[in-house]
Coordinates of C-alpha atoms in Angstrom, one line a residue:
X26 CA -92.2 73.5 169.1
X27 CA -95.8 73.6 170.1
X28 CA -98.5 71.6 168.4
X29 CA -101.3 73.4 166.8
X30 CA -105.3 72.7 167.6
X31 CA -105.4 70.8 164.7
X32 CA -102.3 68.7 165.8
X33 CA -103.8 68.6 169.4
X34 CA -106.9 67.3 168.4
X35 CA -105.9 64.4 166.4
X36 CA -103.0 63.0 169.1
X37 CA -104.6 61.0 170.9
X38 CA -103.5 58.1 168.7
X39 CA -99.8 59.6 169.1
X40 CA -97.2 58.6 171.6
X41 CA -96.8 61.1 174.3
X42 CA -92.9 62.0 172.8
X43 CA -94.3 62.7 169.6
X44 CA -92.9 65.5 167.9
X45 CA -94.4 67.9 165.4
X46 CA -92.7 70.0 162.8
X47 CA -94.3 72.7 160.4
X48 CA -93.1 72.7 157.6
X49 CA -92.5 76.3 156.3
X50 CA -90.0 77.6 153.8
X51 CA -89.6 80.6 156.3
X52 CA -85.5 80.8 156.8
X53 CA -84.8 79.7 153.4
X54 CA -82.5 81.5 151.0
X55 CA -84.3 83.4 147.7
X56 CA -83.4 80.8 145.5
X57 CA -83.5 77.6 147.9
X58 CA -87.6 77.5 146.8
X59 CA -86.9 77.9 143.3
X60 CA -84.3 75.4 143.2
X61 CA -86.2 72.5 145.0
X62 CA -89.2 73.4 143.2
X63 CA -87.0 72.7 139.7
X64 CA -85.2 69.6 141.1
X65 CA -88.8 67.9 142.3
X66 CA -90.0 68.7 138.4
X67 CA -86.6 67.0 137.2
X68 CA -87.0 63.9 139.5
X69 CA -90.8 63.8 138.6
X70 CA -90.0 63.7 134.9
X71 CA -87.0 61.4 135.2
X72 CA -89.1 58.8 137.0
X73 CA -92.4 59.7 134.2
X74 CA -89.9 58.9 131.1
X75 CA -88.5 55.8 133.0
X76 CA -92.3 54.5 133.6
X77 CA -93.6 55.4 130.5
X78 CA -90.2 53.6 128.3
X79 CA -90.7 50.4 130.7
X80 CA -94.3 49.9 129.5
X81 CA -93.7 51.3 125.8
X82 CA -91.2 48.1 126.5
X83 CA -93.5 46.0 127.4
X84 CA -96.4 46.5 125.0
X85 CA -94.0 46.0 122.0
X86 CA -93.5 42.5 123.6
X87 CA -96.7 41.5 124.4
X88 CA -97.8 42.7 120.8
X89 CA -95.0 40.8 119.4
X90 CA -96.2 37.5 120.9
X91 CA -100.0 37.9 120.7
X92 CA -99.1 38.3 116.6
X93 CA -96.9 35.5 116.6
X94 CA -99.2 33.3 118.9
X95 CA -101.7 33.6 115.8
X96 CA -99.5 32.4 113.4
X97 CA -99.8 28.6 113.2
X98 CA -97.9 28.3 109.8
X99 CA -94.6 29.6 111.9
X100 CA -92.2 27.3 113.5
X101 CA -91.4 27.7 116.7
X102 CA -87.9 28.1 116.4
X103 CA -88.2 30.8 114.0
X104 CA -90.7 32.8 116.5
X105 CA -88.3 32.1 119.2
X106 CA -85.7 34.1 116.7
X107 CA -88.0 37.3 116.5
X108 CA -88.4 37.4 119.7
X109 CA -84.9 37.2 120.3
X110 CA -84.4 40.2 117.9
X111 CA -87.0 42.0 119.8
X112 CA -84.8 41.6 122.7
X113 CA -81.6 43.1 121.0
X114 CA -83.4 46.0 119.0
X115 CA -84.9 46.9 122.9
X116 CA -81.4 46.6 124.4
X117 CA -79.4 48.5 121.4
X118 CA -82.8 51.2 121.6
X119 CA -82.0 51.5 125.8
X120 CA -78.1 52.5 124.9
X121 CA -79.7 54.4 122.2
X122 CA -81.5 56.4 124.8
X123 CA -78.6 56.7 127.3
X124 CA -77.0 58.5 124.6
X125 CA -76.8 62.0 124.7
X126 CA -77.2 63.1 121.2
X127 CA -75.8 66.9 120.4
X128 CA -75.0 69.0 117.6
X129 CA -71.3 67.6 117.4
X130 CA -73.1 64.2 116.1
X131 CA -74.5 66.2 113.1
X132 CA -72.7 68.0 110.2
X133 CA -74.0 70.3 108.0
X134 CA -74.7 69.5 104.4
X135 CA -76.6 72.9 103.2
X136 CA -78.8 75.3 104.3
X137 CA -82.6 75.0 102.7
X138 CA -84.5 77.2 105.3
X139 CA -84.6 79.9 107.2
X140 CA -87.6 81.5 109.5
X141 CA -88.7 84.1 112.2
X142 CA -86.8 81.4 114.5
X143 CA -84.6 79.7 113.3
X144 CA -83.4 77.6 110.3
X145 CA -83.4 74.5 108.8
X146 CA -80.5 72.4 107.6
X147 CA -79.8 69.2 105.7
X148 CA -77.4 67.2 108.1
X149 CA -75.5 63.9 107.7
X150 CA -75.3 62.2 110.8
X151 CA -71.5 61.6 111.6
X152 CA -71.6 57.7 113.3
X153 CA -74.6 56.1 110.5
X154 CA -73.8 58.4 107.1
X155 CA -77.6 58.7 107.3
X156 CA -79.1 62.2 105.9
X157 CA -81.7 64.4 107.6
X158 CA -82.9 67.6 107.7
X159 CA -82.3 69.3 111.2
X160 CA -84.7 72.3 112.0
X161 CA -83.3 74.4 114.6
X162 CA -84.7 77.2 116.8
X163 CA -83.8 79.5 119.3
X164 CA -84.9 79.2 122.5
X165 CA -84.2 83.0 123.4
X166 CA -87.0 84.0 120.5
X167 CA -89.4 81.2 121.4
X168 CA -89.6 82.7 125.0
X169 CA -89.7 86.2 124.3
X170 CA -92.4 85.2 121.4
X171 CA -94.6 83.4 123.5
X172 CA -94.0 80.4 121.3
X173 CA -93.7 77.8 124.5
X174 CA -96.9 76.1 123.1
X175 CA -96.4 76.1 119.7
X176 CA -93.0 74.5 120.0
X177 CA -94.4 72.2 122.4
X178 CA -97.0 71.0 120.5
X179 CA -94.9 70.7 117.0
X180 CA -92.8 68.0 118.9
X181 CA -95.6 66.0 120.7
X182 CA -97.3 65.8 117.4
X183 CA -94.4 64.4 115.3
X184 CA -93.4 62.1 117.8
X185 CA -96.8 60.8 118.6
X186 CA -97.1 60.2 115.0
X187 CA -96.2 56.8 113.1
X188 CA -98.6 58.1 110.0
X189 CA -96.9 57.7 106.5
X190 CA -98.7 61.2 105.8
X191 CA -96.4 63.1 108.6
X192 CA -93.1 64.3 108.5
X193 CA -91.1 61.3 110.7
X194 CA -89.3 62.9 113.5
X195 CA -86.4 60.9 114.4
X196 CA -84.6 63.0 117.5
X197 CA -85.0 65.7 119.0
X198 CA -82.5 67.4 121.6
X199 CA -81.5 70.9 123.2
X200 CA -78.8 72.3 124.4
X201 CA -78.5 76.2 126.6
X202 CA -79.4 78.0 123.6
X203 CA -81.5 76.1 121.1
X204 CA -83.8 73.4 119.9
X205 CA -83.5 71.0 117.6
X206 CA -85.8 68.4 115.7
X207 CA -84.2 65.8 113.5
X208 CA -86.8 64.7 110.8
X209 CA -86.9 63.4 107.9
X210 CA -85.7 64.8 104.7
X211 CA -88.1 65.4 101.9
X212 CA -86.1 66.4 98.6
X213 CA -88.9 67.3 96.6
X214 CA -89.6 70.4 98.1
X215 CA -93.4 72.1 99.0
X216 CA -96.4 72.7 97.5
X217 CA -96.1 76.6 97.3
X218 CA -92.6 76.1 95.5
X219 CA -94.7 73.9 92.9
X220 CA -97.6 76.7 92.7
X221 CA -95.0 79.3 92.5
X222 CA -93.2 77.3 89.5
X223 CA -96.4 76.5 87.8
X224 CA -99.1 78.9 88.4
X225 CA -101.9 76.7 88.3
X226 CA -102.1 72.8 88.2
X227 CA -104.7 70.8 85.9
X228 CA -108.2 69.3 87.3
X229 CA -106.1 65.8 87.5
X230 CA -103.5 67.1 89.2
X231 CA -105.4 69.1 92.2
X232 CA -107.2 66.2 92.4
X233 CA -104.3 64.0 93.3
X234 CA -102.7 66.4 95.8
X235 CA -106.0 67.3 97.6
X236 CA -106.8 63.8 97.7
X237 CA -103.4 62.8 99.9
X238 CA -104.2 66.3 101.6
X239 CA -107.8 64.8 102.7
X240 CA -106.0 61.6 103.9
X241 CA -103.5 63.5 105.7
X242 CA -105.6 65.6 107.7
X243 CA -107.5 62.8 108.7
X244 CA -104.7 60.9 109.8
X245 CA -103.6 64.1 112.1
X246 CA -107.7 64.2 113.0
X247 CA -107.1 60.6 114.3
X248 CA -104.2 61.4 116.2
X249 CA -106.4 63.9 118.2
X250 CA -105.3 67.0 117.0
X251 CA -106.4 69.6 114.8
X252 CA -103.2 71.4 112.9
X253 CA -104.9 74.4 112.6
X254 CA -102.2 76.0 110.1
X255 CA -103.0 73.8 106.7
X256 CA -101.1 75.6 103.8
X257 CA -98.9 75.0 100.7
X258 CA -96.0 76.0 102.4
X259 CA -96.7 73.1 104.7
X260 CA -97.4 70.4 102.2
X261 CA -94.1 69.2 101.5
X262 CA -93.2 66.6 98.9
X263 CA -91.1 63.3 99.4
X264 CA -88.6 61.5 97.1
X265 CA -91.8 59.8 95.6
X266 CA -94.2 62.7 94.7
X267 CA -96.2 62.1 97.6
X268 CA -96.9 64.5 100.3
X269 CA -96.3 64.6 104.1
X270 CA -97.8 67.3 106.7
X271 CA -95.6 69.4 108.5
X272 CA -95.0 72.7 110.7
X273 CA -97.4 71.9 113.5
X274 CA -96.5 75.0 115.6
X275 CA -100.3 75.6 115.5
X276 CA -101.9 72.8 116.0
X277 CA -104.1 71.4 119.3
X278 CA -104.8 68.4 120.8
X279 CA -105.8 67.1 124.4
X280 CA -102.3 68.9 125.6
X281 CA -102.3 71.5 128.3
X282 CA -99.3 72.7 127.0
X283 CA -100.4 73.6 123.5
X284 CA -102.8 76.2 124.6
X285 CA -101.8 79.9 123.4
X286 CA -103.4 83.1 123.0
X287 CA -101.8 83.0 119.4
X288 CA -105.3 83.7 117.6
X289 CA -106.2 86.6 120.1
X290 CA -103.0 88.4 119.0
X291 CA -103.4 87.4 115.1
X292 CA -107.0 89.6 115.6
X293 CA -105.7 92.0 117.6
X294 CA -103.1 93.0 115.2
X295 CA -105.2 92.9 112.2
X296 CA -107.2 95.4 113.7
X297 CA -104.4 97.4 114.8
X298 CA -104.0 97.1 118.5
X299 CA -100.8 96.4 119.5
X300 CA -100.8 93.2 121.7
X301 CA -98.6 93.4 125.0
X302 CA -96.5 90.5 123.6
X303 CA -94.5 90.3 120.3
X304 CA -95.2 89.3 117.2
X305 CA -96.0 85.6 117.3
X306 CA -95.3 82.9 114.6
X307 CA -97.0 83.6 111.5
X308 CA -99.0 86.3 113.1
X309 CA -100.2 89.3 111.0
X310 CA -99.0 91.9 113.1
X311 CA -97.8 94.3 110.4
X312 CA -95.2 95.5 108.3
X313 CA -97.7 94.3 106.2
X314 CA -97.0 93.7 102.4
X315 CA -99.7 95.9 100.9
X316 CA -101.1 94.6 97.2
X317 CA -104.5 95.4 95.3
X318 CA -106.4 92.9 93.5
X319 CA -107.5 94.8 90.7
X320 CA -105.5 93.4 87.8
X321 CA -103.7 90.2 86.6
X322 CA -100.2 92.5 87.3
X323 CA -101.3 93.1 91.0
X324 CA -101.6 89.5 91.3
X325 CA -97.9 88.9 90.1
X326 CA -97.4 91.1 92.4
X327 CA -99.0 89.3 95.6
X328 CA -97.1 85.5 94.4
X329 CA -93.9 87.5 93.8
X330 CA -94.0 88.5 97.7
X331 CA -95.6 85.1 98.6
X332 CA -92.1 83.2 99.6
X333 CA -91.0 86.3 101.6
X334 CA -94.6 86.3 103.3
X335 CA -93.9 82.2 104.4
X336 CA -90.8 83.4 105.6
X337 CA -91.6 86.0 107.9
X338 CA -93.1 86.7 111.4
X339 CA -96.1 88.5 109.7
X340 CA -97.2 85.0 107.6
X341 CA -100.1 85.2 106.0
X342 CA -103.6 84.4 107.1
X343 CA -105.6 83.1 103.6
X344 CA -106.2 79.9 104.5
X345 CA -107.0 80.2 108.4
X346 CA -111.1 79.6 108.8
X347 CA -112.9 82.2 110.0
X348 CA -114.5 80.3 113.3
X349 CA -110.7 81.0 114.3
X350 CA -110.5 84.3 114.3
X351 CA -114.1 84.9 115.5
X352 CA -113.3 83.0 118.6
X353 CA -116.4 81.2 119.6
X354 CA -115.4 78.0 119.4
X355 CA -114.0 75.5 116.5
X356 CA -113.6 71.9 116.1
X357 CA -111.5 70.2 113.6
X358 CA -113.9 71.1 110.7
X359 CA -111.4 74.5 110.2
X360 CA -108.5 72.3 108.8
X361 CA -111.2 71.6 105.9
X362 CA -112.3 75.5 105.1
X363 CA -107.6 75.5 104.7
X364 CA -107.7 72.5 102.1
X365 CA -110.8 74.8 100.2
X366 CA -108.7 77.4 100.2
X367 CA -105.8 75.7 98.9
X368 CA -107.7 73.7 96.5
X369 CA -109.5 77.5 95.5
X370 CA -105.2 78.5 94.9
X371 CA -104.3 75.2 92.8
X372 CA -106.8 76.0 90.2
X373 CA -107.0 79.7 90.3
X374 CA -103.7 81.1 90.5
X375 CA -104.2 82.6 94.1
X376 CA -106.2 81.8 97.4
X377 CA -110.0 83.1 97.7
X378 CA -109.5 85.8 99.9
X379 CA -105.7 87.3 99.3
X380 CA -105.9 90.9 99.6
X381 CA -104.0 94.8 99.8
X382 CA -103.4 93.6 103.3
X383 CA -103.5 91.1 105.9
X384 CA -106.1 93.5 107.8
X385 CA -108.5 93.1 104.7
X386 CA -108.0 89.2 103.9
X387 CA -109.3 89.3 107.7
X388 CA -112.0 91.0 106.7
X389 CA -112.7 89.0 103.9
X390 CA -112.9 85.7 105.3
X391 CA -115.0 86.6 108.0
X392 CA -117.5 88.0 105.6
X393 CA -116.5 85.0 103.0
X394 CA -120.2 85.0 101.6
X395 CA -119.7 88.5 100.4
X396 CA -116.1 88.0 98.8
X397 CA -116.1 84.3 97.5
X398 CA -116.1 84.2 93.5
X399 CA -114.6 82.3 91.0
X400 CA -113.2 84.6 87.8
X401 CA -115.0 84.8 85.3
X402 CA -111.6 84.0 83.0
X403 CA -111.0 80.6 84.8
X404 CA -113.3 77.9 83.6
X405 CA -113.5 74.8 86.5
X406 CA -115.9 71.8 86.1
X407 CA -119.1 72.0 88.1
X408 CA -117.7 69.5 90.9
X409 CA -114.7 71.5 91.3
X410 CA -116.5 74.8 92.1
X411 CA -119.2 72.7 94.3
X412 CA -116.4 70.7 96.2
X413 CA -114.9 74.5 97.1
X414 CA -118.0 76.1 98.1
X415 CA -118.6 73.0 100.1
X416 CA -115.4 73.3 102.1
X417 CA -115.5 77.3 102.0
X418 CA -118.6 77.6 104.1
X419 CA -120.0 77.8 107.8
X420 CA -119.0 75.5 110.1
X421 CA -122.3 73.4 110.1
X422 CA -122.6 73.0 106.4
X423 CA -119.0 72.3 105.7
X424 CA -118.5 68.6 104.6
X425 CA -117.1 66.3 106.9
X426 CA -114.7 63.1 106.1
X427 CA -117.1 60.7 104.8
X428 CA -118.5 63.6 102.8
X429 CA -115.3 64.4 101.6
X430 CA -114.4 61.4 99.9
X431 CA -117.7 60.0 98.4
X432 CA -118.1 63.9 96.5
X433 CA -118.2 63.5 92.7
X434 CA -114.6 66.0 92.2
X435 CA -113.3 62.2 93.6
X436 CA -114.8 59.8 91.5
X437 CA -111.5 57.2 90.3
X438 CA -109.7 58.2 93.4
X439 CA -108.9 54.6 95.3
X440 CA -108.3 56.2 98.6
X441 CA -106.3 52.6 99.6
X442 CA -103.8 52.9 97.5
X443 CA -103.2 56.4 96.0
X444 CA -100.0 56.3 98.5
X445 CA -98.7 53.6 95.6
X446 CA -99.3 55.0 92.7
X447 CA -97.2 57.3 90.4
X448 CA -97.7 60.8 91.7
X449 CA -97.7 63.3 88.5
X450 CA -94.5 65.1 89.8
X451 CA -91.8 62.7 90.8
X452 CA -88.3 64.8 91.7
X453 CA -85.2 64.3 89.4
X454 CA -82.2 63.6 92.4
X455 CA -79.2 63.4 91.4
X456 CA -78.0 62.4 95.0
X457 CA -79.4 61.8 98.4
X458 CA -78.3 65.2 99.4
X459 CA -80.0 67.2 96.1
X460 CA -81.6 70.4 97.5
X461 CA -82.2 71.8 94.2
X462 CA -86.0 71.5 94.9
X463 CA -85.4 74.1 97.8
X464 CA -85.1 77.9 96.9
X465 CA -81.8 78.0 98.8
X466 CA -80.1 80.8 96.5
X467 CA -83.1 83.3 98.0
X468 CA -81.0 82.7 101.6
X469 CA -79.4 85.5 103.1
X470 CA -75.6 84.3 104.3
X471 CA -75.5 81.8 107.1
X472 CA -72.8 80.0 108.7
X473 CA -71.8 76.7 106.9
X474 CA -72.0 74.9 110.4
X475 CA -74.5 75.6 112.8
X476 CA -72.5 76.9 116.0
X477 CA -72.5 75.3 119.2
X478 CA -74.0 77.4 122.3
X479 CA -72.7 78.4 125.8
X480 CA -74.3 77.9 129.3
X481 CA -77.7 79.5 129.4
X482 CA -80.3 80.3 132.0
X483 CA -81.7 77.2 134.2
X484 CA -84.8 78.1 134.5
X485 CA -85.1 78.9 130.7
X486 CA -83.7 75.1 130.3
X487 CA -86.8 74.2 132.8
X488 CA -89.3 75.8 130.5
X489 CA -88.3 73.2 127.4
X490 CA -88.4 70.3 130.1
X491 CA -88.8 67.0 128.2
X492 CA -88.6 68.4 124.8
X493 CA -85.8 65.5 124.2
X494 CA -87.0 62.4 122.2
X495 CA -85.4 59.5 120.8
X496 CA -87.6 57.0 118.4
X497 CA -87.7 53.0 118.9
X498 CA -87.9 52.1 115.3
X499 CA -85.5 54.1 112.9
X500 CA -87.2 53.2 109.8
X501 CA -86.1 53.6 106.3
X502 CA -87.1 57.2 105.7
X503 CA -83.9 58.5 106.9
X504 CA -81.4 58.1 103.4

């Protein structure tokens, strides 16, 4: 083989037998590039998770000991015990993780969901008798969808998260043909089921749940992501009364594999162009459910199709901020024009800006200072109405955080404890598996267990690379 220039010039520090090769992929077979290309991102990803585990490892160690070096009222012997538990919780945790978890491990309870993707279960794992609610999706529609960074970004976020106000995510695994994300079971259902059941909620009791919604969105704030998607239907309520975020297909953070075009599309097919993808998650592109606002009966209407709205691919976009759609840049001041919007719902009946069709509620909130008015028939105190218009406004006058929590619509709230007190809706379980909170007689027929897939595509399998995740501490919210 003959040595370039290049080569040329720079041997003169090399022996005289020195021998060059190029290295080409010239010879190879079609798939030899493809393949080597997929076993490097394997190998770099095995090694990541290995690196990453080892000093997860050691940071739990070092914290352990830096708190117990502080306590002078300990004996030694009992630290020398914690420690020791440490050690066996971090060796039971590593044969944890060599575990390969599948759906076999799993059986089905009851069905309580069902979406554009997928569907969620309530499962009892077969080896601990512990219950949780499974959500599974298929990785055929997530592709075809363009839902790679949604589903991506739904998994980082739950399993970066320790927060009390966020779904817990215990596992989550794959197999050829789906995804799935073990969380935590919440029995007491979501806030649009409560809204659907009650219409309206008192001045006490919105201020309760928009409270823990404030705290909540900060917590996902302080986590470095903006959620993007805030909405009854993702306010779910635990065993307690209190609530938890979930659903954070949409949301963003300092992840390169969250970003989507999802938005562009939402605009697109409100306006009627038809995008070059499909229909994405809670997009508007249409069969739209057309309603009129004219009367109390065309409202029934619109909250009669509400649950099939949640449901669908078209989803609905009343509580989305209109920096979003506009597209010139947002922060994460646009989860706080959502909570407006669901506080607006909570005492009124119905959000702001709900419309004949998703086109118009578009249209709507982007010209909200033409469209926002309170009925005439429902009478809210003045800090009610001036928290609202202070949340449903431009970006720059929206309130922020601190502004949030020191308005008057607060005053009695103690924002340190309101986790611990009684919540005014606490479910009546009968059992750790009651579902009766769920609307699962609206479900079409599903099978009773969810079935097991076949071999599927390896580079499909590549795209969902590291979705698997296994938590350290399985804490008590699991039943």
């Amino acid at each position: 083989m003959q040595p370039s220039a290049s080569q040329t010039g720079s041997s003169s520090n090399k022996p005289a037998d020195y021998v060059y090769f190029e290295r080409t992929s010239a010879g190879f077979s079609d798939d030899a590039v493809p393949r080597a290309k997929t076993a490097q991102l394997k190998l770099e990803h095995y090694y990541k998770v290995a690196v990453d585990a080892a000093i997860e490892r050691n940071t739990r160690r070092v914290e352990l000991e830096r708190r117990l070096q502080g306590d002078v009222l300990m004996s030694e012997e009992r630290k020398q015990r914690q420690l020791n538990q440490l050690g066996k919780k971090e060796s039971t945790f590593l044969r944890l993780r060599r575990t390969k978890l599948g759906l076999d491990d799993f059986r089905t309870v009851k069905v309580i969901g069902k979406g554009a993707f997928g569907e969620v279960r309530l499962v009892q794992k077969t080896d601990t008798g512990k219950i949780y609610a499974m959500k599974t999706l298929k990785k055929e529609e997530m592709l075809k969808k363009d839902q790679l960074a949604h589903v991506r970004a739904e998994r980082d976020v739950l399993a970066e998260s320790n927060s009390a106000w966020v779904v817990q995510l215990f596992y989550s695994f794959q197999d050829p043909q789906f995804l799935y994300l073990i969380m935590e079971f919440l029995p007491g259902g979501d806030l649009m089921t409560m809204l659907i059941k009650y219409d309206t909620f008192s001045e006490d009791v919105t201020r309760f749940y928009i409270a823990e919604c404030v705290l909540a969105i900060e917590a996902v704030h302080a986590m470095g992501f903006i959620h993007r998607d805030i909405k009854p239907d993702n306010i779910l309520i635990d065993k307690d009364g209190h609530i938890k975020l979930s659903d954070f297909g949409l949301s963003t953070g300092f992840h390169k594999q969250h970003d989507s075009s999802y938005y562009q599309r939402l605009l697109d097919s409100a306006n009627g162009v038809q995008s070059p993808t499909a229909a994405a998650r809670n997009s508007v592109m249409v069969n739209a459910i057309h309603l009129t606002m004219t009367s109390k009966d065309q409202i029934a209407t619109w909250k009669a199709n509400r649950r099939k709205l949640a449901y669908s691919t078209v989803g609905t976009p009343d509580y989305i901020a209109p920096e979003i759609f506009i597209q010139k840049g947002y922060g994460n001041e646009c989860d706080w024009w959502s909570l407006g919007a669901i506080m607006f719902e909570c005492l009124v009946g119905y959000p702001p800006f709900c419309s004949e069709s998703t086109h118009e509620t578009y249209q709507k909130i982007v010209q909200w200072q033409n469209h926002l008015a309170f009925p005439d028939d429902v009478h809210l105190s003045r800090e009610a109405e001036d928290l609202i218009r202070r949340l449903i406004t431009s970006q720059d006058k929206r309130l922020g955080i601190d502004q949030i929590k020191v308005h008057p619509f607060f005053y009695g709230v103690d924002w340190d404890i309101i986790r611990r007190i009684d919540a005014p809706f606490v479910p009546h379980l009968r059992s750790i598996t009651d579902t009766s909170y769920f609307p699962t007689d609206e479900l079409e027929q599903v099978p009773e267990e969810a079935s097991a897939s076949e071999a599927g595509d390896a580079q499909k399998d590549l795209a969902f690379l590291g979705y698997t995740f296994k938590r350290f501490t399985i804490s008590s919210h699991a039943f």
